[in-house]
Coordinates of C-alpha atoms in Angstrom, one line a residue:
M1 CA 147.6 -55.2 -162.6
I2 CA 144.6 -57.4 -163.5
K3 CA 143.4 -55.8 -166.7
L4 CA 144.9 -57.0 -170.0
N5 CA 146.3 -54.6 -172.5
E6 CA 143.6 -53.2 -174.7
E7 CA 145.7 -54.1 -177.8
I8 CA 145.3 -57.8 -177.0
N9 CA 142.0 -58.9 -178.5
D10 CA 142.6 -62.6 -179.5
F11 CA 142.3 -65.2 -176.8
N12 CA 144.1 -67.8 -178.9
K13 CA 147.2 -65.7 -179.2
L14 CA 147.6 -65.2 -175.4
P15 CA 150.4 -67.2 -173.7
L16 CA 149.2 -70.6 -172.4
Y17 CA 149.5 -69.7 -168.8
V18 CA 147.2 -66.7 -169.4
N19 CA 144.7 -68.8 -171.2
Q20 CA 144.6 -71.2 -168.3
H21 CA 144.2 -68.3 -165.9
L22 CA 141.2 -67.2 -167.8
S23 CA 139.6 -70.6 -167.8
F24 CA 137.1 -72.1 -165.3
L25 CA 137.6 -75.3 -163.4
D26 CA 136.2 -78.5 -165.0
T27 CA 132.5 -78.6 -164.0
G28 CA 132.6 -82.4 -164.2
N29 CA 135.2 -82.6 -161.4
I30 CA 134.6 -79.5 -159.3
R31 CA 132.3 -81.3 -156.8
F32 CA 134.9 -84.0 -156.1
M33 CA 137.5 -81.3 -155.7
I34 CA 135.5 -79.3 -153.3
A35 CA 134.6 -82.4 -151.3
V36 CA 138.2 -83.6 -151.0
W37 CA 139.6 -80.1 -150.2
T38 CA 137.0 -79.4 -147.5
F39 CA 136.1 -82.8 -145.9
L40 CA 139.6 -84.3 -146.2
L41 CA 142.3 -81.8 -146.6
L42 CA 140.8 -79.2 -144.3
D43 CA 139.2 -81.6 -141.8
L44 CA 142.6 -83.2 -141.4
C45 CA 143.6 -80.3 -139.1
A46 CA 140.3 -80.1 -137.2
L47 CA 140.9 -82.7 -134.4
P48 CA 144.5 -81.7 -133.5
L49 CA 143.5 -78.1 -133.9
L50 CA 140.6 -78.3 -131.4
Y51 CA 142.2 -80.8 -128.9
P52 CA 143.7 -80.2 -126.5
R53 CA 141.4 -77.2 -126.1
V54 CA 142.8 -73.7 -126.3
N55 CA 140.0 -71.1 -126.1
I56 CA 141.5 -68.5 -128.4
I57 CA 142.0 -71.2 -131.1
Y58 CA 138.4 -72.2 -130.7
Y59 CA 137.2 -68.6 -131.1
V60 CA 139.4 -68.0 -134.2
T61 CA 139.0 -71.3 -136.1
I62 CA 135.5 -72.7 -135.4
P63 CA 133.7 -69.8 -137.2
L64 CA 136.0 -70.1 -140.1
L65 CA 135.6 -73.9 -140.4
V66 CA 131.8 -73.7 -140.0
F67 CA 131.6 -71.0 -142.7
I68 CA 133.7 -72.8 -145.3
H69 CA 131.9 -76.2 -144.6
L70 CA 128.4 -74.6 -145.1
W71 CA 129.7 -72.9 -148.3
A72 CA 131.1 -76.2 -149.6
I73 CA 127.7 -78.0 -148.9
R74 CA 125.9 -75.2 -150.9
L75 CA 128.2 -75.7 -153.9
L76 CA 127.8 -79.5 -153.8
I77 CA 124.1 -79.0 -154.0
K78 CA 124.0 -76.3 -156.6
N79 CA 124.3 -76.8 -160.3
T80 CA 128.0 -76.6 -161.3
Y81 CA 127.3 -74.6 -164.4
S82 CA 125.6 -71.8 -162.4
T83 CA 128.5 -71.5 -159.9
Q84 CA 131.5 -71.3 -162.1
F85 CA 132.8 -68.0 -160.8
E86 CA 131.7 -68.8 -157.2
C87 CA 133.7 -72.0 -157.3
L88 CA 136.9 -70.0 -158.1
L89 CA 136.1 -67.7 -155.2
F90 CA 135.5 -70.6 -152.9
I91 CA 138.9 -72.2 -153.7
G92 CA 140.6 -68.9 -153.0
V93 CA 138.8 -68.3 -149.7
H94 CA 139.2 -72.0 -148.8
G95 CA 143.0 -71.5 -149.3
V96 CA 143.0 -68.5 -147.0
I97 CA 141.1 -70.3 -144.2
G98 CA 143.0 -73.5 -144.6
S99 CA 146.4 -71.7 -144.6
I100 CA 145.4 -69.8 -141.4
C101 CA 144.2 -73.0 -139.7
Y102 CA 147.3 -75.0 -140.5
F103 CA 149.5 -72.1 -139.4
I104 CA 147.8 -72.0 -136.1
L105 CA 148.2 -75.8 -135.9
I106 CA 151.9 -75.3 -136.5
Q107 CA 152.2 -73.0 -133.6
K108 CA 150.2 -75.3 -131.4
T109 CA 152.4 -78.3 -132.4
A110 CA 155.5 -76.2 -131.6
Y111 CA 154.1 -75.3 -128.1
F112 CA 152.5 -78.5 -126.9
N113 CA 154.5 -81.2 -128.7
L114 CA 157.9 -79.7 -129.4
G115 CA 158.1 -77.7 -126.2
I116 CA 159.0 -74.4 -127.8
R117 CA 158.3 -71.7 -125.2
A118 CA 160.5 -68.8 -126.5
P119 CA 158.2 -65.8 -127.4
M120 CA 160.7 -64.8 -130.1
Y121 CA 160.1 -68.0 -132.1
Y122 CA 156.3 -67.2 -132.4
V123 CA 157.0 -63.6 -133.4
I124 CA 159.6 -64.5 -136.0
S125 CA 157.6 -67.4 -137.4
T126 CA 154.5 -65.2 -137.7
I127 CA 156.5 -62.5 -139.5
L128 CA 158.0 -65.2 -141.9
Y129 CA 154.5 -66.6 -142.6
L130 CA 153.2 -63.1 -143.4
L131 CA 156.2 -62.4 -145.6
I132 CA 155.9 -65.7 -147.5
T133 CA 152.2 -65.0 -148.0
G134 CA 153.0 -61.5 -149.3
I135 CA 155.5 -62.9 -151.7
L136 CA 153.0 -65.4 -153.1
V137 CA 150.4 -62.7 -153.6
S138 CA 153.0 -60.3 -155.2
Y139 CA 154.1 -63.2 -157.5
Q140 CA 150.6 -63.5 -159.0
F141 CA 150.5 -59.8 -159.8
Y142 CA 154.0 -59.8 -161.2
K143 CA 153.3 -62.9 -163.3
Y144 CA 150.4 -61.2 -165.1
S145 CA 151.7 -57.6 -165.0
S146 CA 153.2 -57.6 -168.5
I147 CA 151.6 -59.8 -171.1
K148 CA 152.4 -59.6 -174.8
K149 CA 150.7 -61.2 -177.8
K150 CA 152.3 -64.4 -179.1
T151 CA 152.2 -66.1 -182.4
M152 CA 150.4 -69.4 -182.8
Q153 CA 153.8 -71.1 -183.2
S154 CA 155.1 -69.8 -179.9
V155 CA 151.9 -70.8 -178.2
R156 CA 152.3 -74.3 -179.6
K157 CA 155.9 -74.6 -178.4
E158 CA 154.8 -73.4 -175.0
R159 CA 152.1 -76.0 -174.8
E160 CA 154.6 -78.8 -175.7
K161 CA 157.0 -77.6 -173.0
E162 CA 154.1 -77.5 -170.5
S163 CA 153.1 -81.0 -171.3
S164 CA 156.6 -82.4 -171.1
N165 CA 157.3 -80.9 -167.7
K166 CA 153.8 -81.5 -166.3
Y167 CA 154.9 -84.3 -163.9
G168 CA 158.5 -83.4 -163.4
Y169 CA 158.2 -81.8 -160.0
V170 CA 156.1 -84.7 -158.7
I171 CA 158.7 -87.3 -159.9
V172 CA 161.5 -85.4 -158.1
L173 CA 159.4 -85.0 -154.9
F174 CA 158.6 -88.7 -154.2
P175 CA 162.2 -89.9 -153.6
A176 CA 162.9 -87.0 -151.2
L177 CA 159.6 -87.7 -149.4
G178 CA 160.3 -91.4 -149.1
Y179 CA 163.8 -90.8 -147.7
T180 CA 162.4 -88.4 -145.1
L181 CA 159.8 -90.8 -144.0
S182 CA 162.3 -93.7 -143.8
Q183 CA 164.7 -91.8 -141.7
T184 CA 161.9 -90.7 -139.3
V185 CA 160.6 -94.2 -138.9
M186 CA 164.1 -95.5 -138.2
K187 CA 164.6 -93.1 -135.4
Q188 CA 161.3 -93.9 -133.8
S189 CA 161.5 -90.8 -131.7
D190 CA 158.6 -88.6 -130.5
V191 CA 160.6 -85.5 -131.3
A192 CA 161.3 -86.7 -134.8
M193 CA 157.7 -87.7 -135.3
Y194 CA 156.4 -84.3 -134.2
S195 CA 159.0 -82.6 -136.3
L196 CA 157.8 -84.4 -139.3
V197 CA 154.2 -83.5 -138.5
Y198 CA 155.3 -79.9 -138.0
F199 CA 156.9 -79.7 -141.4
A200 CA 154.0 -81.5 -143.0
F201 CA 151.6 -78.9 -141.6
L202 CA 154.0 -76.1 -142.6
L203 CA 154.0 -77.4 -146.2
L204 CA 150.2 -77.6 -146.3
S205 CA 149.9 -74.1 -144.9
I206 CA 152.2 -72.7 -147.7
V207 CA 150.5 -74.7 -150.4
L208 CA 147.1 -73.5 -149.3
A209 CA 148.4 -69.9 -149.2
Y210 CA 149.7 -70.3 -152.8
F211 CA 146.3 -71.6 -153.9
A212 CA 144.6 -68.7 -152.1
A213 CA 146.8 -66.2 -153.9
K214 CA 146.4 -67.9 -157.2
Y215 CA 142.6 -68.4 -157.2
L216 CA 141.7 -65.1 -155.7
H217 CA 143.8 -63.4 -158.3
K218 CA 142.3 -65.7 -161.0
Y219 CA 138.8 -64.7 -159.9
F220 CA 139.4 -61.0 -160.1
F221 CA 141.5 -61.3 -163.2
M222 CA 138.7 -63.0 -165.0
K223 CA 136.1 -60.5 -163.7
A224 CA 138.3 -57.7 -165.1
N225 CA 138.7 -59.4 -168.5
M226 CA 135.2 -60.7 -169.2
E227 CA 135.7 -60.4 -173.0
F228 CA 138.2 -63.3 -172.8
V229 CA 136.1 -65.5 -170.5
R230 CA 134.5 -68.6 -172.0
F231 CA 131.9 -70.2 -169.8
Q232 CA 131.6 -74.0 -169.8
T233 CA 128.3 -75.1 -171.1
P234 CA 126.4 -78.4 -170.6
S235 CA 126.4 -81.1 -173.3
K236 CA 123.3 -81.8 -175.4
K237 CA 122.7 -85.0 -173.3
E238 CA 122.8 -83.0 -170.1
M239 CA 120.4 -80.4 -171.6
K240 CA 117.9 -83.0 -172.6
Q241 CA 118.1 -84.7 -169.2
A242 CA 117.6 -81.3 -167.5
E243 CA 114.6 -80.6 -169.7
A244 CA 113.1 -84.0 -168.9
E245 CA 113.5 -83.2 -165.1
G246 CA 112.1 -79.8 -165.5
K247 CA 115.4 -78.1 -164.6
E248 CA 117.1 -75.1 -166.2
Y249 CA 120.8 -74.4 -166.6
I250 CA 121.9 -70.9 -165.7
I251 CA 125.4 -70.1 -166.9
K252 CA 127.2 -67.5 -164.9

């Protein structure tokens, strides 16, 4: 379900998580986000993905990588106010491509660096990957399948709770990550090193699959509920500067 109940007609009384799902990415930071996600996060997998060369990996990944890089360059050049919907779609598609590339890299690491040759491993790991991806997609539909109106007081409480827990998961994650890295360095083993690399790629693949599910659902959710969508508009200073340069902002 991506269409909100017709009885709900007040954006401010929607739950906070729904308000956020109906909001665009910050136009002031979107170029930086696209550049980092494409030319750092995605390109991180390019070299190990393409070397040593495996023809089938070349045929699958190179067209995907070229496509997403060209799209990223287009968005970096275009006016951010005229590509607000397109940027959401880009992040979703980027997540799909990135998740696939990192999953292929996982399998390549398992084969070449960890020496896993059992066909059953590759069958089971692929099934698990598809299952996890399906769960992430289903979660997005479930999360927005039943939305009720909320009073302003409940919305305020929800925002306070969101703010207090904003960095909780990050704080918990760092000690665990530090412990893992220290244990790996102490062992100084190739197997340990490639195992860490394997799980790092696995984490990135799952995270990108999550963003793919989230932003593709967000894109279609907003398209289906245009009456609640609020486009970001340029400031007066930006408008004056655009007029002086003979440019025109197109909001869409």
